[in-house]
Coordinates of C-alpha atoms (C1' of nucleotides) in Angstrom, one line a residue:
Chain A
M1396 CA -17.4 -39.4 -24.6
R1397 CA -14.9 -41.4 -22.4
K1398 CA -14.7 -42.2 -18.9
P1399 CA -13.0 -39.6 -17.2
D1400 CA -10.4 -41.7 -14.7
P1401 CA -10.6 -39.6 -11.6
L1402 CA -6.9 -41.0 -10.6
L1403 CA -5.6 -39.8 -14.0
V1404 CA -6.9 -36.3 -13.5
T1405 CA -5.7 -36.0 -9.9
R1406 CA -2.3 -37.3 -10.8
S1407 CA -2.2 -35.0 -14.0
A1408 CA -3.1 -32.2 -11.8
D1409 CA -0.4 -32.8 -9.7
R1410 CA 2.3 -33.3 -12.6
F1411 CA 0.9 -29.8 -13.8
S1412 CA 1.5 -28.4 -10.4
A1413 CA 5.1 -29.7 -10.7
L1414 CA 5.8 -28.0 -14.1
G1415 CA 4.1 -25.0 -12.6
A1416 CA 7.3 -23.5 -11.5
E1417 CA 9.6 -21.9 -13.7
P1418 CA 13.0 -23.5 -11.9
R1419 CA 11.7 -27.1 -12.6
L1420 CA 10.0 -26.6 -15.5
Q1421 CA 14.0 -25.4 -16.2
I1422 CA 15.1 -28.4 -14.9
L1423 CA 13.1 -31.0 -16.8
R1424 CA 14.1 -29.0 -19.7
L1425 CA 17.4 -29.5 -19.1
L1426 CA 17.1 -33.5 -18.2
L1427 CA 15.3 -33.6 -21.5
A1428 CA 17.9 -31.8 -23.4
A1429 CA 20.5 -34.9 -21.6
H1430 CA 18.2 -37.4 -22.0
P1431 CA 18.2 -40.6 -21.8
E1432 CA 21.7 -40.1 -19.5
G1433 CA 20.3 -37.4 -17.6
M1434 CA 22.5 -34.9 -15.2
V1435 CA 24.1 -35.0 -12.2
A1436 CA 22.3 -32.6 -9.6
G1437 CA 25.2 -31.0 -9.1
E1438 CA 25.6 -30.1 -12.9
V1439 CA 21.8 -29.2 -12.8
Q1440 CA 22.7 -26.8 -9.8
E1441 CA 25.7 -25.1 -11.7
E1442 CA 23.4 -24.7 -15.0
L1443 CA 20.7 -23.0 -13.0
A1444 CA 22.5 -21.5 -10.4
I1445 CA 20.1 -22.7 -7.9
P1446 CA 21.6 -23.1 -4.2
A1447 CA 21.9 -26.8 -3.7
S1448 CA 19.1 -27.2 -1.0
T1449 CA 16.5 -25.4 -3.0
L1450 CA 17.4 -27.3 -6.3
S1451 CA 16.9 -30.8 -4.5
H1452 CA 13.7 -29.8 -3.2
H1453 CA 12.5 -29.3 -6.8
L1454 CA 14.0 -32.6 -7.8
E1455 CA 12.5 -34.4 -4.9
K1456 CA 8.9 -32.5 -6.0
L1457 CA 9.6 -33.9 -9.5
K1458 CA 10.4 -37.1 -8.4
Q1459 CA 7.6 -37.2 -6.5
V1460 CA 5.0 -36.8 -9.1
G1461 CA 7.0 -39.4 -11.4
L1462 CA 8.3 -37.1 -13.8
V1463 CA 12.0 -37.5 -12.9
K1464 CA 13.7 -40.7 -12.2
V1465 CA 16.9 -41.1 -10.2
R1466 CA 19.9 -43.3 -9.9
R1467 CA 22.7 -43.1 -7.7
E1468 CA 26.6 -43.7 -9.3
S1469 CA 28.8 -43.5 -6.6
T1470 CA 28.5 -40.3 -5.0
Y1471 CA 26.6 -39.0 -7.7
L1472 CA 23.1 -38.8 -8.1
W1473 CA 22.0 -39.1 -11.7
Y1474 CA 18.3 -37.5 -12.3
S1475 CA 16.7 -38.0 -15.6
A1476 CA 13.1 -37.7 -17.2
D1477 CA 10.5 -40.1 -16.9
T1478 CA 9.3 -40.6 -20.5
D1479 CA 6.0 -42.9 -19.4
A1480 CA 4.8 -40.0 -17.0
L1481 CA 5.6 -37.3 -20.0
R1482 CA 3.8 -39.4 -22.4
E1483 CA 1.1 -39.8 -19.8
V1484 CA 0.7 -35.9 -19.2
M1485 CA 1.0 -35.6 -23.2
N1486 CA -1.6 -38.0 -23.8
F1487 CA -3.8 -36.8 -21.0
L1488 CA -3.8 -33.4 -22.7
Y1489 CA -4.2 -34.7 -26.5
E1490 CA -7.3 -36.8 -24.9
E1491 CA -8.9 -34.0 -23.0
C1492 CA -8.7 -31.2 -26.3
C1493 CA -8.5 -33.4 -29.2
T1494 CA -10.6 -36.5 -28.5
R1495 CA -13.0 -36.5 -25.8
S1496 CA -13.8 -32.6 -27.1
R1497 CA -12.7 -31.9 -30.5
A1498 CA -11.8 -28.3 -29.1
V1499 CA -8.3 -28.6 -30.6
P1500 CA -7.7 -30.5 -34.1
A1501 CA -5.3 -33.1 -33.6
E1502 CA -3.0 -32.3 -36.8
S1503 CA -2.3 -29.0 -35.4
V1504 CA -0.9 -30.0 -32.2
V1505 CA 2.0 -32.0 -33.7
Q1506 CA 2.5 -29.5 -36.4
I1507 CA 3.8 -25.8 -36.1
S1508 CA 6.8 -27.5 -34.5
R1509 CA 8.3 -27.8 -38.2
Chain B
M853 CA 18.8 -27.8 -31.0
R854 CA 16.2 -25.1 -31.4
K855 CA 15.8 -21.6 -29.3
P856 CA 14.0 -22.0 -26.5
D857 CA 12.2 -18.9 -26.1
P858 CA 12.5 -17.8 -22.6
L859 CA 9.0 -15.8 -22.8
L860 CA 7.3 -19.1 -24.1
V861 CA 8.5 -20.8 -21.1
T862 CA 7.5 -18.8 -18.7
R863 CA 4.0 -18.3 -20.1
S864 CA 4.0 -22.2 -20.1
A865 CA 5.2 -22.4 -16.6
D866 CA 2.2 -19.9 -15.6
R867 CA -0.3 -22.0 -17.5
F868 CA 0.9 -25.1 -16.0
S869 CA 0.8 -23.7 -12.6
A870 CA -3.1 -22.8 -13.5
L871 CA -4.0 -26.3 -14.7
G872 CA -1.8 -27.6 -11.6
A873 CA -5.2 -27.3 -9.1
E874 CA -7.7 -29.9 -9.5
P875 CA -10.5 -27.6 -9.2
R876 CA -9.2 -25.7 -12.0
L877 CA -8.5 -28.5 -14.1
Q878 CA -11.9 -30.0 -13.7
I879 CA -13.4 -26.6 -14.3
L880 CA -11.2 -27.0 -18.0
R881 CA -12.1 -30.3 -18.9
L882 CA -16.2 -28.9 -18.3
L883 CA -15.2 -26.1 -20.6
L884 CA -13.7 -28.4 -23.0
A885 CA -16.6 -30.9 -23.2
A886 CA -19.0 -28.0 -23.6
H887 CA -16.5 -26.6 -26.2
P888 CA -17.5 -24.5 -28.3
E889 CA -20.1 -22.4 -26.7
G890 CA -18.6 -22.9 -23.3
M891 CA -20.8 -22.7 -20.0
V892 CA -22.1 -20.3 -18.0
A893 CA -20.3 -19.7 -14.7
G894 CA -23.6 -20.9 -12.6
E895 CA -23.6 -23.8 -14.4
V896 CA -20.0 -24.8 -13.8
Q897 CA -20.7 -23.9 -10.0
E898 CA -23.4 -26.1 -10.1
E899 CA -21.5 -28.9 -11.9
L900 CA -18.7 -28.7 -9.7
A901 CA -20.3 -28.0 -6.3
I902 CA -17.9 -25.1 -5.7
P903 CA -18.8 -21.7 -3.9
A904 CA -19.3 -18.6 -6.3
S905 CA -16.6 -16.8 -5.1
T906 CA -14.2 -19.7 -5.0
L907 CA -15.0 -20.4 -8.5
S908 CA -15.0 -16.7 -9.9
H909 CA -11.2 -16.8 -8.4
H910 CA -10.5 -20.2 -10.2
L911 CA -12.0 -18.5 -13.8
E912 CA -10.1 -15.4 -13.3
K913 CA -6.8 -17.2 -12.8
L914 CA -7.7 -19.6 -15.9
K915 CA -8.4 -16.4 -18.0
Q916 CA -5.5 -14.1 -16.5
V917 CA -2.9 -17.2 -18.1
G918 CA -5.0 -17.1 -21.5
L919 CA -6.5 -20.8 -20.6
V920 CA -10.2 -19.2 -21.0
K921 CA -12.1 -17.1 -22.5
V922 CA -15.2 -15.3 -21.4
R923 CA -18.0 -13.3 -23.3
R924 CA -21.2 -11.5 -21.6
E925 CA -24.5 -12.5 -22.5
S926 CA -26.9 -10.2 -20.6
T927 CA -26.9 -11.2 -17.0
Y928 CA -24.8 -14.4 -18.0
L929 CA -20.8 -14.8 -18.2
W930 CA -20.2 -17.6 -20.7
Y931 CA -16.9 -19.1 -20.3
S932 CA -15.0 -21.2 -22.9
A933 CA -11.6 -22.9 -23.3
D934 CA -9.0 -20.9 -25.4
T935 CA -7.8 -23.5 -28.1
D936 CA -5.0 -21.5 -29.2
A937 CA -3.3 -21.4 -25.7
L938 CA -3.9 -24.8 -25.3
R939 CA -2.5 -25.8 -28.6
E940 CA 0.5 -23.9 -27.4
V941 CA 0.6 -25.8 -24.4
M942 CA 0.3 -28.9 -26.1
N943 CA 3.0 -28.1 -28.6
F944 CA 5.4 -27.0 -25.9
L945 CA 5.6 -30.1 -24.4
Y946 CA 5.7 -31.9 -28.0
E947 CA 8.7 -29.4 -29.0
E948 CA 10.4 -30.4 -25.5
C949 CA 9.9 -33.8 -25.3
C950 CA 9.6 -35.4 -28.8
T951 CA 11.8 -32.4 -31.0
R952 CA 14.4 -30.8 -29.1
S953 CA 15.0 -33.9 -27.6
R954 CA 13.8 -37.3 -28.7
A955 CA 13.0 -38.3 -25.2
V956 CA 9.2 -39.6 -26.1
P957 CA 8.7 -40.5 -29.4
A958 CA 6.0 -38.7 -31.3
E959 CA 3.9 -41.6 -32.6
S960 CA 3.4 -42.7 -28.9
V961 CA 1.6 -39.4 -27.8
V962 CA -0.9 -39.4 -30.3
Q963 CA -1.4 -43.0 -30.0
I964 CA -2.7 -45.2 -26.8
S965 CA -5.4 -42.6 -26.7
R966 CA -7.8 -45.0 -29.1
Chain C
dC740 C1' -37.2 3.2 -10.6
dG741 C1' -36.7 -1.5 -7.8
dC742 C1' -36.4 -6.0 -7.4
dA743 C1' -34.5 -10.4 -8.7
dT744 C1' -30.5 -13.1 -10.5
dA745 C1' -25.8 -14.0 -12.0
dT746 C1' -21.2 -13.2 -11.0
dT747 C1' -17.6 -10.4 -9.0
dT748 C1' -15.0 -8.3 -5.5
dC749 C1' -13.4 -7.4 -0.7
dG750 C1' -11.4 -9.0 3.4
dA751 C1' -9.9 -12.2 5.8
dT752 C1' -8.0 -16.5 7.4
dA753 C1' -5.6 -21.1 6.7
dA754 C1' -2.8 -23.7 4.1
dT755 C1' 0.8 -24.6 1.0
dT756 C1' 4.9 -23.6 -1.5
dG757 C1' 9.2 -21.7 -2.6
dC758 C1' 13.3 -20.9 -0.8
dG759 C1' 18.2 -21.5 1.3
dG760 C1' 21.7 -21.7 5.2
dA761 C1' 23.5 -25.3 8.2
dA762 C1' 23.8 -29.6 9.7
dA763 C1' 23.4 -34.2 8.4
dT764 C1' 24.2 -38.1 5.7
dA765 C1' 26.3 -41.1 1.6
dC766 C1' 30.3 -42.9 -0.8
dA767 C1' 35.1 -43.3 -2.4
dG768 C1' 39.6 -42.9 -1.8
dA769 C1' 44.0 -42.6 0.8
Chain D
dT1475 C1' 39.6 -44.6 9.8
dC1476 C1' 40.0 -40.0 8.4
dT1477 C1' 38.9 -36.3 4.7
dG1478 C1' 36.6 -34.3 0.7
dT1479 C1' 33.1 -33.9 -2.4
dA1480 C1' 28.1 -34.8 -3.4
dT1481 C1' 23.7 -34.4 -2.1
dT1482 C1' 20.0 -34.3 1.2
dT1483 C1' 17.5 -33.3 5.4
dC1484 C1' 16.1 -30.1 8.6
dC1485 C1' 14.5 -25.2 10.3
dG1486 C1' 12.4 -21.8 9.9
dC1487 C1' 10.5 -17.8 7.4
dA1488 C1' 8.6 -14.9 3.4
dA1489 C1' 5.3 -14.9 -0.1
dT1490 C1' 1.9 -17.1 -2.6
dT1491 C1' -2.3 -19.7 -2.9
dA1492 C1' -6.8 -21.6 -1.9
dT1493 C1' -11.0 -20.7 0.5
dC1494 C1' -15.5 -18.5 1.2
dG1495 C1' -19.0 -15.3 3.3
dA1496 C1' -20.6 -10.9 2.9
dA1497 C1' -20.8 -6.9 -0.1
dA1498 C1' -20.9 -4.7 -4.0
dT1499 C1' -21.7 -4.8 -8.6
dA1500 C1' -24.0 -5.5 -13.5
dT1501 C1' -27.8 -6.5 -15.9
dG1502 C1' -32.9 -7.0 -17.5
dC1503 C1' -37.7 -6.7 -16.6
dG1504 C1' -42.0 -5.3 -14.7

DNA sequence: CGCATATTTCGATAATTGCGGAAATACAGA
DNA sequence: TCTGTATTTCCGCAATTATCGAAATATGCG
């Protein structure tokens, strides 16, 4: 059984926590659907009908744990999903469930999807 | 692009939230490593040095969102990871990142691991 | 039944998080 | 520089969550 890497566990917990609020999960879903350009904050706000300040807090949280990136384009802020972080999260689960333990068969994960 | 299924999104958010606390993530890791038998509550407690009542709450939360199952064996309660729920969580991420969006290439998820 | 062990439930508190209006900041263009 | 739009930051409040000791419950055994 492989070495756990405490930092990865902590980082993953932080990211799960960020994904654990439905508004934020919805935000990320939107950004993924708009990948790789991402979306301007106001566009997200309009789509989800969230007050600007609340949205800003959520985006900040997602950014803080590395799940989203932001770039400025004049007055606009473009937010986009950080695929490296997402990959790391998915890999973490894959490792824990399918490699370190064999609790979940690897094939079953990438399947069902169709 | 496929239908989102609002219930799945909510359920996933709840599960991410449960995974978003490091003690609980550690608990799940232990249970996965001990899969499929799982572990007795007291064994988990000893391993992680968490007060019994605190641990009990964490286990309750994990159980509530479906990530762990429990069975009684005389005085002992055996907790174990619920692989169906874990598979659903992994599939959700896979769908969002690799299918609905192509943000993360599918191969890169199951790789790197080894 | 009464005891010992395993675990949960109660009750109370501290800490964190979510939220959103109002004010502040950033930027572009006239 | 003044104005308008985009977005964040400030501030405070409400709600949820994390913790944990103590008491309660569950179970098996002598």
